[in-house]
Amino acid sequence: MIIDKLYKECIEKSPICVGLDTKIEYLPEYLIKSGMSIEEKIFTFNKMIIDNTIDLIACFKVQIAFYEALGIEGLKAYSKTVKYIREKGKIVIGDIKRGDISSTAEAYADAHFSGDFEVDIITVNPYMGYDSISPYEKYMENDDKALFMLIHTSNKSSKDFQELKVDGEKLYMKVAEKCSKWGEDSIGESGFNKIGGVVGLTFPEEFLEIKKKTPNTFFLIPGYGVQGGKGESIKEIFKDGICGVINSSRGIITAHKGKSEDENFVKYTRESVLSMKEDLIVG
Ligand SMILES: O=c1ccn([C@@H]2O[C@H](COP(=O)(O)O)[C@@H](O)[C@H]2O)c(=O)[nH]1
């Protein structure tokens, strides 16, 4: 089961997810100035990051918004990037945050669990309820696909709706309970199921509250580094064992900026992953 594989990678390598939120301005000058097409520039940058971090981490997350922003060439770079990661046998999360009526959700499932944009796990927004999530299940039957459902996001305004009280309980706790319930039939040998949850590291107390109620939910944890999430919070959250994978995007893929603008830029990428790993050591 894919979440078992992700869990194993977290134990064997590190619970780190490198986020490929690639923008042209993040590229080293030598690539920006090269005569390559946008598609080639972005893919070359991503490939160098992938090749130089793959042995240290659990998975990659590719945020589709940055590729959509570059038009057709950007989407071709997205497709090449996710295919390259999968060819290397590594897990790739498509951060697409979809949520729509079931007929449209079926199309999203086809688009991101097969074909040009196929990834192993996608992020989904559960606001529209169960029939916006269930169309992905067809692809999850073979155990090689999974979902990460938004529960409590890392941004400041997550409070606007997610913390509203419903029947005396915060809305994000209701969502966490549904996430756990919808995944309860698919618990793997790791003890986690196929419907994971997205919970930001920027609100560690809320994280602990969610974790207590959802022992079989594996988490995608954004918010580390640039957004203010701290390694020390992970030590508390992982006190009883690893229960998620921590994403860092800008903190890793821009680590070379102001230091190296040539082919050696990946030295800084690798160093940033190693220092994140050090910061997260649970002990
Ligand atoms: O609650 C959420 C959900 C998703 N994200 C995504 O994670 C990365 C974070 O990037 P950093 O550069 O490490 O801040 C980005 O793709 C977001 O769209 C999130 O931040 N918070």
GROMACS .gro file of C-alpha atoms and ligand atoms in nm:
model
  304
    1MET     CA    1   0.000   0.000   0.000
    2ILE     CA    2   0.138   0.340  -0.098
    3ILE     CA    3   0.106   0.497   0.248
    4ASP     CA    4   0.296   0.196   0.392
    5LYS     CA    5   0.569   0.264   0.133
    6LEU     CA    6   0.574   0.633   0.226
    7TYR     CA    7   0.594   0.547   0.596
    8LYS     CA    8   0.884   0.309   0.527
    9GLU     CA    9   1.068   0.578   0.329
   10CYS     CA   10   1.018   0.819   0.619
   11ILE     CA   11   1.176   0.567   0.858
   12GLU     CA   12   1.458   0.460   0.627
   13LYS     CA   13   1.553   0.797   0.472
   14SER     CA   14   1.389   1.083   0.663
   15PRO     CA   15   1.034   1.219   0.703
   16ILE     CA   16   1.112   1.494   0.452
   17CYS     CA   17   0.916   1.585   0.141
   18VAL     CA   18   1.094   1.819  -0.100
   19GLY     CA   19   0.846   2.060  -0.255
   20LEU     CA   20   0.909   2.147  -0.617
   21ASP     CA   21   0.725   2.482  -0.622
   22THR     CA   22   0.941   2.594  -0.910
   23LYS     CA   23   0.943   2.952  -1.036
   24ILE     CA   24   1.174   3.086  -1.307
   25GLU     CA   25   1.325   3.337  -1.062
   26TYR     CA   26   1.435   3.049  -0.834
   27LEU     CA   27   1.659   2.906  -1.105
   28PRO     CA   28   2.034   2.978  -1.098
   29GLU     CA   29   2.141   3.251  -1.340
   30TYR     CA   30   2.322   3.009  -1.571
   31LEU     CA   31   1.990   2.830  -1.638
   32ILE     CA   32   1.784   3.149  -1.664
   33LYS     CA   33   2.028   3.282  -1.923
   34SER     CA   34   2.058   2.955  -2.117
   35GLY     CA   35   1.892   2.928  -2.454
   36MET     CA   36   1.665   2.649  -2.332
   37SER     CA   37   1.287   2.665  -2.356
   38ILE     CA   38   1.088   2.732  -2.036
   39GLU     CA   39   0.992   2.363  -2.026
   40GLU     CA   40   1.357   2.255  -2.049
   41LYS     CA   41   1.480   2.511  -1.795
   42ILE     CA   42   1.222   2.410  -1.535
   43PHE     CA   43   1.271   2.038  -1.592
   44THR     CA   44   1.652   2.067  -1.582
   45PHE     CA   45   1.632   2.255  -1.250
   46ASN     CA   46   1.387   2.003  -1.102
   47LYS     CA   47   1.589   1.705  -1.227
   48MET     CA   48   1.907   1.839  -1.062
   49ILE     CA   49   1.722   1.889  -0.734
   50ILE     CA   50   1.566   1.542  -0.758
   51ASP     CA   51   1.898   1.370  -0.839
   52ASN     CA   52   2.077   1.545  -0.555
   53THR     CA   53   1.822   1.488  -0.277
   54ILE     CA   54   1.647   1.160  -0.365
   55ASP     CA   55   1.867   0.947  -0.139
   56LEU     CA   56   1.797   1.167   0.165
   57ILE     CA   57   1.420   1.203   0.162
   58ALA     CA   58   1.087   1.019   0.159
   59CYS     CA   59   0.910   1.184  -0.137
   60PHE     CA   60   0.859   1.487  -0.357
   61LYS     CA   61   0.556   1.716  -0.377
   62VAL     CA   62   0.495   1.909  -0.696
   63GLN     CA   63   0.271   2.212  -0.658
   64ILE     CA   64   0.080   2.232  -0.986
   65ALA     CA   65  -0.004   2.604  -0.951
   66PHE     CA   66   0.353   2.708  -1.035
   67TYR     CA   67   0.345   2.503  -1.355
   68GLU     CA   68  -0.004   2.620  -1.456
   69ALA     CA   69   0.124   2.976  -1.417
   70LEU     CA   70   0.374   2.906  -1.696
   71GLY     CA   71   0.108   2.784  -1.940
   72ILE     CA   72   0.146   2.483  -2.169
   73GLU     CA   73   0.525   2.471  -2.131
   74GLY     CA   74   0.486   2.472  -1.755
   75LEU     CA   75   0.241   2.182  -1.768
   76LYS     CA   76   0.479   1.987  -1.991
   77ALA     CA   77   0.752   2.047  -1.732
   78TYR     CA   78   0.510   1.926  -1.459
   79SER     CA   79   0.437   1.610  -1.656
   80LYS     CA   80   0.807   1.541  -1.721
   81THR     CA   81   0.892   1.604  -1.355
   82VAL     CA   82   0.629   1.370  -1.209
   83LYS     CA   83   0.716   1.100  -1.466
   84TYR     CA   84   1.088   1.131  -1.385
   85ILE     CA   85   1.025   1.094  -1.010
   86ARG     CA   86   0.804   0.788  -1.066
   87GLU     CA   87   1.059   0.630  -1.305
   88LYS     CA   88   1.312   0.661  -1.023
   89GLY     CA   89   1.074   0.461  -0.802
   90LYS     CA   90   1.015   0.755  -0.569
   91ILE     CA   91   0.674   0.867  -0.442
   92VAL     CA   92   0.537   1.189  -0.587
   93ILE     CA   93   0.252   1.391  -0.443
   94GLY     CA   94   0.057   1.611  -0.683
   95ASP     CA   95  -0.046   1.915  -0.479
   96ILE     CA   96  -0.360   1.997  -0.678
   97LYS     CA   97  -0.615   2.054  -0.397
   98ARG     CA   98  -0.916   1.958  -0.607
   99GLY     CA   99  -1.275   1.942  -0.487
  100ASP     CA  100  -1.586   1.929  -0.705
  101ILE     CA  101  -1.908   1.740  -0.781
  102SER     CA  102  -1.861   1.371  -0.846
  103SER     CA  103  -1.869   1.380  -1.230
  104THR     CA  104  -1.594   1.645  -1.227
  105ALA     CA  105  -1.404   1.468  -0.949
  106GLU     CA  106  -1.403   1.157  -1.173
  107ALA     CA  107  -1.231   1.362  -1.442
  108TYR     CA  108  -0.976   1.494  -1.189
  109ALA     CA  109  -0.911   1.135  -1.079
  110ASP     CA  110  -0.852   1.028  -1.441
  111ALA     CA  111  -0.629   1.332  -1.500
  112HIS     CA  112  -0.405   1.288  -1.195
  113PHE     CA  113  -0.413   0.913  -1.127
  114SER     CA  114  -0.347   0.815  -1.491
  115GLY     CA  115  -0.210   0.965  -1.811
  116ASP     CA  116   0.031   1.257  -1.852
  117PHE     CA  117  -0.002   1.391  -1.498
  118GLU     CA  118  -0.010   1.060  -1.310
  119VAL     CA  119   0.116   1.083  -0.951
  120ASP     CA  120   0.095   0.850  -0.652
  121ILE     CA  121  -0.092   1.073  -0.411
  122ILE     CA  122  -0.296   1.390  -0.462
  123THR     CA  123  -0.421   1.659  -0.226
  124VAL     CA  124  -0.797   1.715  -0.218
  125ASN     CA  125  -1.027   1.971  -0.060
  126PRO     CA  126  -1.314   1.799   0.126
  127TYR     CA  127  -1.538   2.106   0.155
  128MET     CA  128  -1.793   1.959  -0.090
  129GLY     CA  129  -1.836   1.638   0.110
  130TYR     CA  130  -1.807   1.265   0.052
  131ASP     CA  131  -1.927   1.247  -0.309
  132SER     CA  132  -1.645   1.483  -0.404
  133ILE     CA  133  -1.392   1.239  -0.252
  134SER     CA  134  -1.539   0.897  -0.337
  135PRO     CA  135  -1.464   0.915  -0.716
  136TYR     CA  136  -1.092   0.877  -0.637
  137GLU     CA  137  -1.154   0.542  -0.464
  138LYS     CA  138  -1.167   0.348  -0.794
  139TYR     CA  139  -0.798   0.428  -0.841
  140MET     CA  140  -0.711   0.353  -0.480
  141GLU     CA  141  -0.840  -0.007  -0.495
  142ASN     CA  142  -0.503  -0.136  -0.619
  143ASP     CA  143  -0.330   0.011  -0.313
  144ASP     CA  144  -0.092   0.224  -0.520
  145LYS     CA  145  -0.280   0.554  -0.496
  146ALA     CA  146  -0.384   0.763  -0.197
  147LEU     CA  147  -0.521   1.103  -0.094
  148PHE     CA  148  -0.417   1.378   0.142
  149MET     CA  149  -0.729   1.566   0.247
  150LEU     CA  150  -0.706   1.923   0.384
  151ILE     CA  151  -0.784   1.924   0.757
  152HIS     CA  152  -0.615   2.227   0.914
  153THR     CA  153  -0.404   2.436   0.679
  154SER     CA  154  -0.085   2.626   0.759
  155ASN     CA  155  -0.197   2.977   0.656
  156LYS     CA  156  -0.306   3.247   0.904
  157SER     CA  157  -0.656   3.271   0.758
  158SER     CA  158  -0.719   2.900   0.814
  159LYS     CA  159  -0.900   3.028   1.125
  160ASP     CA  160  -1.169   3.201   0.913
  161PHE     CA  161  -1.365   2.880   0.852
  162GLN     CA  162  -1.165   2.588   0.986
  163GLU     CA  163  -1.188   2.705   1.347
  164LEU     CA  164  -1.559   2.788   1.347
  165LYS     CA  165  -1.753   2.591   1.607
  166VAL     CA  166  -2.001   2.332   1.480
  167ASP     CA  167  -2.204   2.151   1.748
  168GLY     CA  168  -1.952   2.276   2.005
  169GLU     CA  169  -1.652   2.144   1.816
  170LYS     CA  170  -1.406   2.319   1.581
  171LEU     CA  171  -1.482   2.246   1.216
  172TYR     CA  172  -1.131   2.108   1.151
  173MET     CA  173  -1.193   1.841   1.417
  174LYS     CA  174  -1.513   1.737   1.236
  175VAL     CA  175  -1.311   1.717   0.912
  176ALA     CA  176  -1.039   1.515   1.087
  177GLU     CA  177  -1.303   1.270   1.214
  178LYS     CA  178  -1.447   1.229   0.861
  179CYS     CA  179  -1.099   1.181   0.719
  180SER     CA  180  -1.039   0.903   0.968
  181LYS     CA  181  -1.382   0.745   0.905
  182TRP     CA  182  -1.356   0.756   0.523
  183GLY     CA  183  -1.020   0.579   0.541
  184GLU     CA  184  -1.104   0.324   0.809
  185ASP     CA  185  -1.143   0.026   0.569
  186SER     CA  186  -0.795   0.065   0.423
  187ILE     CA  187  -0.555   0.047   0.716
  188GLY     CA  188  -0.219  -0.094   0.603
  189GLU     CA  189   0.061  -0.271   0.788
  190SER     CA  190   0.203   0.065   0.901
  191GLY     CA  191  -0.122   0.125   1.091
  192PHE     CA  192  -0.212   0.415   0.861
  193ASN     CA  193  -0.484   0.429   0.598
  194LYS     CA  194  -0.514   0.557   0.240
  195ILE     CA  195  -0.685   0.884   0.322
  196GLY     CA  196  -0.421   1.099   0.483
  197GLY     CA  197  -0.466   1.451   0.616
  198VAL     CA  198  -0.295   1.784   0.550
  199VAL     CA  199  -0.219   1.961   0.876
  200GLY     CA  200   0.008   2.266   0.898
  201LEU     CA  201   0.305   2.273   1.133
  202THR     CA  202   0.233   2.639   1.204
  203PHE     CA  203  -0.036   2.541   1.458
  204PRO     CA  204   0.132   2.269   1.669
  205GLU     CA  205  -0.130   2.262   1.948
  206GLU     CA  206  -0.413   2.206   1.702
  207PHE     CA  207  -0.198   1.939   1.536
  208LEU     CA  208  -0.165   1.745   1.862
  209GLU     CA  209  -0.541   1.768   1.916
  210ILE     CA  210  -0.606   1.629   1.565
  211LYS     CA  211  -0.345   1.354   1.603
  212LYS     CA  212  -0.502   1.233   1.928
  213LYS     CA  213  -0.837   1.178   1.753
  214THR     CA  214  -0.699   1.020   1.432
  215PRO     CA  215  -0.439   0.755   1.518
  216ASN     CA  216  -0.467   0.586   1.175
  217THR     CA  217  -0.425   0.903   0.971
  218PHE     CA  218  -0.089   0.977   0.809
  219PHE     CA  219  -0.017   1.347   0.765
  220LEU     CA  220   0.129   1.568   0.498
  221ILE     CA  221   0.277   1.850   0.703
  222PRO     CA  222   0.342   2.182   0.527
  223GLY     CA  223   0.456   2.504   0.692
  224TYR     CA  224   0.809   2.409   0.798
  225GLY     CA  225   1.076   2.682   0.766
  226VAL     CA  226   0.969   2.981   0.557
  227GLN     CA  227   0.614   2.976   0.704
  228GLY     CA  228   0.748   2.951   1.060
  229GLY     CA  229   0.692   2.582   1.147
  230LYS     CA  230   0.965   2.449   1.378
  231GLY     CA  231   1.157   2.123   1.411
  232GLU     CA  232   1.092   2.125   1.786
  233SER     CA  233   0.716   2.097   1.721
  234ILE     CA  234   0.782   1.784   1.516
  235LYS     CA  235   0.966   1.629   1.810
  236GLU     CA  236   0.643   1.657   2.012
  237ILE     CA  237   0.415   1.546   1.726
  238PHE     CA  238   0.639   1.243   1.651
  239LYS     CA  239   0.685   1.157   2.020
  240ASP     CA  240   0.518   0.817   1.974
  241GLY     CA  241   0.663   0.759   1.627
  242ILE     CA  242   0.658   0.907   1.279
  243CYS     CA  243   0.301   0.991   1.174
  244GLY     CA  244   0.362   1.211   0.871
  245VAL     CA  245   0.595   1.363   0.618
  246ILE     CA  246   0.714   1.723   0.646
  247ASN     CA  247   0.722   1.937   0.334
  248SER     CA  248   0.963   2.218   0.265
  249SER     CA  249   0.958   2.391  -0.072
  250ARG     CA  250   1.113   2.740  -0.083
  251GLY     CA  251   1.348   2.658   0.207
  252ILE     CA  252   1.510   2.390  -0.009
  253ILE     CA  253   1.475   2.494  -0.371
  254THR     CA  254   1.595   2.852  -0.316
  255ALA     CA  255   1.877   2.762  -0.074
  256HIS     CA  256   2.139   2.845  -0.340
  257LYS     CA  257   2.011   3.197  -0.406
  258GLY     CA  258   2.274   3.458  -0.321
  259LYS     CA  259   2.535   3.180  -0.291
  260SER     CA  260   2.567   3.001  -0.620
  261GLU     CA  261   2.429   3.074  -0.965
  262ASP     CA  262   2.607   2.794  -1.153
  263GLU     CA  263   2.589   2.415  -1.193
  264ASN     CA  264   2.711   2.372  -0.834
  265PHE     CA  265   2.391   2.523  -0.692
  266VAL     CA  266   2.273   2.178  -0.583
  267LYS     CA  267   2.545   2.171  -0.316
  268TYR     CA  268   2.327   2.422  -0.125
  269THR     CA  269   2.007   2.229  -0.200
  270ARG     CA  270   2.159   1.916  -0.050
  271GLU     CA  271   2.299   2.104   0.250
  272SER     CA  272   1.955   2.250   0.323
  273VAL     CA  273   1.798   1.903   0.324
  274LEU     CA  274   2.073   1.774   0.554
  275SER     CA  275   2.023   2.062   0.796
  276MET     CA  276   1.644   2.009   0.792
  277LYS     CA  277   1.705   1.641   0.869
  278GLU     CA  278   1.927   1.739   1.161
  279ASP     CA  279   1.663   1.983   1.287
  280LEU     CA  280   1.394   1.713   1.281
  281ILE     CA  281   1.584   1.439   1.460
  282VAL     CA  282   1.342   1.293   1.710
  283GLY     CA  283   1.516   1.210   2.032
  284LIG     O1  284  -0.192   2.406   0.447
  284LIG     C1  285  -0.118   2.404   0.349
  284LIG     C2  286  -0.139   2.321   0.242
  284LIG     C3  287  -0.048   2.320   0.140
  284LIG     N1  288   0.059   2.401   0.140
  284LIG     C4  289   0.153   2.393   0.026
  284LIG     O2  290   0.280   2.348   0.075
  284LIG     C5  291   0.385   2.420   0.013
  284LIG     C6  292   0.459   2.503   0.116
  284LIG     O3  293   0.566   2.573   0.057
  284LIG     P1  294   0.683   2.643   0.145
  284LIG     O4  295   0.766   2.713   0.042
  284LIG     O5  296   0.759   2.533   0.215
  284LIG     O6  297   0.619   2.736   0.241
  284LIG     C7  298   0.319   2.502  -0.098
  284LIG     O7  299   0.317   2.424  -0.215
  284LIG     C8  300   0.179   2.522  -0.048
  284LIG     O8  301   0.086   2.538  -0.154
  284LIG     C9  302   0.080   2.485   0.245
  284LIG     O9  303   0.178   2.561   0.250
  284LIG     N2  304  -0.010   2.484   0.348
   0.00000   0.00000   0.00000
